[in-house]
Amino acid sequence: MRQRAVVGLTLAAVFTVGLSGCGASEAVEPAASAAPGQGSTAYPVTIENCGVEVTVDAAPQRVVSLDQNSTEILLSLGLEDRLVGTASWTDPVLDSLAEANAEVPRLADNAPTYEVALGADPDFVTASFGRHFAEGGVASRDRFAETGVSTYLSPTDCDNGTSINGGGTRTTALTIDALYAEITELGEIFDVSDRADALIADLKTRAEAATAGVDFGGATVAFWFADTKTPYVAGGLGSAALLSSMTGLDNVFTELDDDWPATTWEEVADRDPQVFILGDLQRDRFPGDRLDDKVAFLESDPLTKTIGGVRAQHYIALHGAELNPSIRFVDGLEKIKAWWVEHEGEL
């Protein structure tokens, strides 16, 4: 049997002060003139944030980030000294952010309780996914507000003022502008807009390089995030669909509205994707979170081993954070391009 075509590359951007800004794999170097709270932001700042009006009178000093995506943005903006707690990790922190993250308390690997979050004494709470603010989550935004804590939800999880992961349905396709808006707004809130601008500029440069010349020509793909029993696959409007549209792949579940709907293996087999993009999650929340378990399942199950992408072993491995709407989307694009360069002509 030939070696599996799994790409798991570590690709880091090179940071050059004043020239290239900073990418998803590098933290922004703080400028002497832009220490948090000493820059150009005119307080108070009011932002319309997914149906909630958020006002901050000064740069937040004690921040709890409820998701890895949000945490890595804050670390990339050089705000590790403001973080008093993080949670909901699917993967290890980016290598380039590990030192900055080392002293930040992790409140929970998944979602913390409200009491644990409040125990960190935050004055600001950020989240990438609205489930944390929904019923059954950490706490509602109103409940945090009652204790004087402002909250912020990533625009990538918002559609017409409603949180997608908080119970809403996405009606329009996610664009990368929503992620850039999150970086811009956090830069303004924390008075580090110059760092936010540099981060966005580098993400754009890397994304352009990662998609240049890449065209899968409509080859069919299924994105499998987690769970061997009831697989969670990518629908047609979320972040994974964004990756496929930028590289010429045709998502076989493009008609589904949910970001990560559950389906059946019979349905996956019926659609017979030529390529699988597999979530390599460094956690053990669902059966098959990890890449090796996913591949072992696909190649041993009597039904899945008949699928074209499995027979050809056309697997592209991405970390969970690269499949979610985060600064790591460029790392995902770079891995997809690396696989395409190696396997062009096989599809």
C-alpha positions as CSV (number, residue, x, y, z in Angstrom):
1,M,0.0,0.0,0.0
2,R,1.4,3.4,-0.9
3,Q,1.9,6.0,1.7
4,R,-1.2,8.0,2.7
5,A,-1.5,11.4,1.0
6,V,-2.0,13.3,4.3
7,V,-0.6,16.8,4.5
8,G,0.2,18.1,8.0
9,L,2.7,20.8,7.4
10,T,3.7,23.6,9.7
11,L,4.0,26.8,7.7
12,A,5.1,29.9,9.5
13,A,5.1,33.4,8.2
14,V,8.3,35.5,8.5
15,F,7.7,38.7,10.4
16,T,9.6,41.8,9.3
17,V,8.9,44.9,11.3
18,G,7.5,47.7,9.0
19,L,7.4,45.5,5.9
20,S,5.3,42.4,6.1
21,G,3.3,42.9,9.3
22,C,2.2,39.7,11.0
23,G,0.5,36.5,9.9
24,A,-1.5,33.9,11.7
25,S,1.7,32.1,12.7
26,E,3.3,35.2,14.3
27,A,2.4,37.6,17.0
28,V,2.5,41.3,16.3
29,E,5.5,43.0,17.8
30,P,4.2,45.8,20.1
31,A,5.2,49.2,19.0
32,A,6.5,51.7,21.6
33,S,3.9,54.2,20.5
34,A,1.0,51.8,20.6
35,A,0.9,50.3,24.1
36,P,-2.7,49.2,24.9
37,G,-4.7,52.2,26.1
38,Q,-2.1,54.7,24.8
39,G,-2.9,54.8,21.1
40,S,-5.5,56.4,18.9
41,T,-8.8,55.0,20.2
42,A,-11.2,57.7,21.4
43,Y,-13.2,56.3,24.3
44,P,-15.9,55.5,25.0
45,V,-16.2,53.0,22.1
46,T,-19.6,51.6,21.1
47,I,-19.9,48.7,18.6
48,E,-23.0,47.0,17.3
49,N,-22.1,43.3,17.9
50,C,-24.5,40.7,16.7
51,G,-27.6,42.4,18.0
52,V,-26.0,43.7,21.1
53,E,-24.7,47.3,21.7
54,V,-21.3,47.0,23.3
55,T,-19.8,50.1,25.0
56,V,-16.3,50.2,26.6
57,D,-15.1,53.3,28.5
58,A,-11.5,52.2,28.4
59,A,-9.3,49.4,27.1
60,P,-10.3,46.2,29.0
61,Q,-7.8,45.1,31.6
62,R,-9.0,41.6,32.5
63,V,-10.2,39.4,29.6
64,V,-11.6,35.9,29.5
65,S,-11.6,34.4,26.0
66,L,-14.0,31.5,25.7
67,D,-12.6,30.1,22.4
68,Q,-9.2,29.3,21.0
69,N,-10.0,31.4,17.9
70,S,-10.5,34.5,19.9
71,T,-7.6,33.7,22.2
72,E,-5.1,33.5,19.3
73,I,-6.3,36.8,17.8
74,L,-5.8,38.5,21.2
75,L,-2.3,36.9,21.6
76,S,-1.4,38.0,18.0
77,L,-2.3,41.5,19.0
78,G,0.2,41.4,21.9
79,L,-2.5,41.4,24.6
80,E,-1.4,38.3,26.6
81,D,-1.0,40.5,29.7
82,R,-4.7,41.3,29.5
83,L,-5.8,37.6,29.4
84,V,-6.9,36.2,32.7
85,G,-8.4,33.0,31.3
86,T,-9.0,31.0,28.2
87,A,-11.2,27.9,27.3
88,S,-12.5,25.7,24.5
89,W,-9.3,24.4,22.8
90,T,-9.3,22.0,19.9
91,D,-5.6,22.2,19.2
92,P,-2.3,23.3,20.8
93,V,-1.7,27.0,20.6
94,L,0.3,28.2,17.6
95,D,4.0,27.6,18.2
96,S,4.8,31.3,17.7
97,L,2.2,32.2,20.4
98,A,3.2,29.5,22.9
99,E,5.5,31.7,24.9
100,A,2.9,34.5,25.2
101,N,0.2,31.9,26.1
102,A,2.3,30.1,28.7
103,E,1.3,32.3,31.6
104,V,-2.4,32.7,30.6
105,P,-4.6,30.5,32.9
106,R,-6.7,27.9,31.0
107,L,-10.1,27.8,32.8
108,A,-11.2,24.7,30.9
109,D,-10.3,22.6,27.9
110,N,-13.9,22.9,26.7
111,A,-16.5,25.4,28.0
112,P,-16.1,26.6,31.6
113,T,-19.0,27.1,34.0
114,Y,-20.2,30.6,34.6
115,E,-18.8,30.5,38.1
116,V,-15.4,29.6,36.9
117,A,-15.4,32.3,34.2
118,L,-16.6,34.9,36.7
119,G,-14.0,33.7,39.2
120,A,-11.3,35.0,36.9
121,D,-12.7,38.5,37.7
122,P,-13.0,39.6,34.0
123,D,-14.1,43.0,32.8
124,F,-14.5,41.7,29.3
125,V,-15.5,38.3,27.8
126,T,-14.9,37.3,24.2
127,A,-16.3,34.3,22.3
128,S,-16.0,32.9,18.8
129,F,-19.2,30.9,19.1
130,G,-22.5,32.1,20.4
131,R,-23.3,28.8,22.1
132,H,-21.4,30.1,25.1
133,F,-24.0,32.9,25.5
134,A,-27.0,30.7,24.7
135,E,-29.2,28.6,27.0
136,G,-27.1,25.8,28.3
137,G,-23.9,27.6,27.6
138,V,-21.6,29.5,30.0
139,A,-24.0,32.4,30.6
140,S,-26.1,34.8,28.6
141,R,-24.7,38.2,27.6
142,D,-27.3,39.8,29.8
143,R,-26.2,37.8,32.8
144,F,-22.6,39.0,32.3
145,A,-23.8,42.6,31.8
146,E,-25.6,42.4,35.2
147,T,-22.2,41.9,36.9
148,G,-20.7,44.8,34.9
149,V,-18.8,42.5,32.4
150,S,-19.0,43.5,28.7
151,T,-19.1,40.7,26.1
152,Y,-18.0,40.4,22.5
153,L,-19.0,37.8,19.9
154,S,-17.1,37.2,16.7
155,P,-18.9,38.6,13.6
156,T,-18.1,35.3,11.9
157,D,-20.8,33.7,14.1
158,C,-23.4,36.4,13.3
159,D,-26.0,36.5,10.5
160,N,-28.4,39.4,10.4
161,G,-28.0,40.0,14.2
162,T,-28.4,36.3,15.2
163,S,-25.7,34.0,16.4
164,I,-25.3,30.9,14.2
165,N,-23.9,28.7,16.9
166,G,-26.4,30.2,19.4
167,G,-29.4,28.6,17.6
168,G,-29.6,30.7,14.4
169,T,-29.3,29.6,10.8
170,R,-26.8,31.1,8.4
171,T,-28.6,32.6,5.4
172,T,-25.6,34.1,3.6
173,A,-22.2,32.7,2.9
174,L,-19.5,33.6,5.4
175,T,-16.9,35.9,3.9
176,I,-13.4,36.6,5.2
177,D,-14.4,40.2,5.8
178,A,-16.2,39.0,8.9
179,L,-12.9,37.8,10.4
180,Y,-11.1,41.0,9.4
181,A,-13.9,43.0,11.1
182,E,-13.3,41.0,14.3
183,I,-9.6,41.9,14.3
184,T,-10.4,45.5,13.5
185,E,-13.0,45.9,16.3
186,L,-10.8,44.2,18.9
187,G,-7.9,46.4,17.8
188,E,-10.1,49.5,18.4
189,I,-11.5,48.2,21.7
190,F,-8.0,47.5,23.1
191,D,-6.4,50.6,21.5
192,V,-4.1,48.6,19.2
193,S,-5.5,49.4,15.8
194,D,-2.0,49.6,14.2
195,R,-1.4,46.0,15.3
196,A,-4.7,44.9,14.0
197,D,-4.0,46.6,10.6
198,A,-0.7,44.8,10.4
199,L,-2.2,41.4,11.2
200,I,-4.9,41.9,8.6
201,A,-2.4,43.0,5.9
202,D,-0.3,39.9,6.5
203,L,-3.2,37.5,6.4
204,K,-4.3,39.0,3.1
205,T,-0.8,38.6,1.7
206,R,-0.5,35.0,2.8
207,A,-4.0,34.1,1.6
208,E,-3.2,35.6,-1.9
209,A,0.0,33.5,-2.1
210,A,-1.7,30.4,-0.8
211,T,-4.4,30.5,-3.5
212,A,-2.2,31.7,-6.4
213,G,-2.4,29.1,-9.2
214,V,-4.5,26.6,-7.1
215,D,-7.5,25.2,-8.9
216,F,-8.9,21.8,-8.1
217,G,-11.2,22.3,-11.1
218,G,-14.4,21.3,-9.3
219,A,-13.1,18.1,-7.7
220,T,-15.6,17.0,-5.1
221,V,-14.7,17.2,-1.4
222,A,-16.2,16.3,2.0
223,F,-15.1,18.1,5.1
224,W,-15.3,15.8,8.1
225,F,-14.8,17.5,11.5
226,A,-15.7,14.9,14.1
227,D,-17.6,11.8,15.2
228,T,-17.4,8.4,13.6
229,K,-21.0,7.5,14.5
230,T,-22.8,10.5,13.2
231,P,-20.2,12.5,11.2
232,Y,-20.2,16.3,11.4
233,V,-19.5,17.6,7.9
234,A,-19.2,21.1,6.5
235,G,-22.3,22.8,5.0
236,G,-22.2,25.2,2.2
237,L,-22.1,28.6,3.9
238,G,-19.5,28.4,6.7
239,S,-15.8,28.6,7.1
240,A,-15.0,25.3,5.5
241,A,-17.0,26.2,2.4
242,L,-14.9,29.4,2.2
243,L,-11.8,27.2,2.0
244,S,-13.3,25.2,-0.8
245,S,-14.5,28.2,-2.8
246,M,-11.1,29.8,-2.6
247,T,-9.4,26.7,-4.0
248,G,-11.8,25.4,-6.7
249,L,-13.1,22.4,-4.7
250,D,-16.8,21.4,-4.8
251,N,-18.3,20.7,-1.4
252,V,-20.6,17.7,-1.8
253,F,-22.8,19.1,1.1
254,T,-23.0,22.6,-0.3
255,E,-26.8,22.7,-0.1
256,L,-26.8,22.4,3.7
257,D,-27.2,25.7,5.7
258,D,-25.7,24.6,9.0
259,D,-21.9,25.2,9.4
260,W,-21.3,21.6,10.7
261,P,-24.5,19.5,10.3
262,A,-24.6,15.9,11.3
263,T,-25.2,13.4,8.6
264,T,-24.9,9.6,7.9
265,W,-22.2,7.6,6.3
266,E,-24.7,6.3,3.8
267,E,-25.2,9.9,2.7
268,V,-21.5,10.5,2.4
269,A,-21.0,7.4,0.4
270,D,-23.8,8.3,-1.9
271,R,-22.1,11.6,-2.7
272,D,-18.8,9.8,-3.2
273,P,-16.3,12.7,-2.7
274,Q,-13.0,12.5,-4.5
275,V,-11.1,14.2,-1.6
276,F,-11.6,14.2,2.2
277,I,-10.5,17.2,4.3
278,L,-10.1,15.7,7.7
279,G,-10.1,17.5,11.1
280,D,-7.1,16.6,13.1
281,L,-8.4,17.6,16.5
282,Q,-6.0,17.3,19.4
283,R,-8.8,16.5,21.9
284,D,-10.9,13.5,22.7
285,R,-14.5,14.8,22.8
286,F,-16.0,12.7,20.1
287,P,-15.0,9.3,18.6
288,G,-12.6,10.0,15.7
289,D,-11.5,13.4,16.8
290,R,-7.9,12.6,15.9
291,L,-6.6,12.2,12.4
292,D,-5.3,8.6,12.8
293,D,-8.6,7.5,14.2
294,K,-10.5,9.1,11.2
295,V,-8.3,7.4,8.6
296,A,-8.5,4.0,10.4
297,F,-12.2,4.3,10.4
298,L,-12.6,5.3,6.8
299,E,-10.3,2.5,5.6
300,S,-11.8,-0.3,7.7
301,D,-15.6,0.4,7.6
302,P,-17.2,-1.7,5.0
303,L,-19.2,1.2,3.6
304,T,-16.7,4.1,3.8
305,K,-13.8,2.2,2.3
306,T,-15.7,2.0,-1.0
307,I,-15.8,5.9,-1.3
308,G,-13.6,7.2,-4.1
309,G,-11.6,9.6,-1.9
310,V,-10.8,6.7,0.5
311,R,-9.8,4.3,-2.2
312,A,-7.4,6.9,-3.6
313,Q,-6.3,7.9,0.0
314,H,-6.9,11.6,-1.0
315,Y,-6.7,13.0,2.5
316,I,-5.9,16.6,3.5
317,A,-5.4,17.0,7.3
318,L,-6.3,20.4,8.9
319,H,-6.4,21.3,12.5
320,G,-9.8,22.2,14.0
321,A,-8.7,25.8,14.3
322,E,-7.9,25.9,10.6
323,L,-11.5,24.6,9.8
324,N,-13.1,27.2,12.0
325,P,-13.3,30.9,11.1
326,S,-10.0,32.0,12.6
327,I,-6.6,33.5,11.7
328,R,-5.5,30.0,11.0
329,F,-7.6,29.9,7.8
330,V,-4.4,30.9,5.9
331,D,-2.6,27.9,7.4
332,G,-5.4,25.8,6.1
333,L,-5.1,27.3,2.6
334,E,-1.4,26.7,2.6
335,K,-1.8,23.0,3.5
336,I,-4.4,22.6,0.8
337,K,-2.1,24.2,-1.7
338,A,0.8,22.0,-0.6
339,W,-1.4,18.9,-1.2
340,W,-2.5,20.2,-4.6
341,V,1.0,20.8,-5.7
342,E,2.0,17.3,-4.7
343,H,-1.0,15.6,-6.2
344,E,-1.9,17.7,-9.2
345,G,-3.1,15.4,-12.0
346,E,-4.4,12.7,-9.8
347,L,-8.0,14.0,-9.7
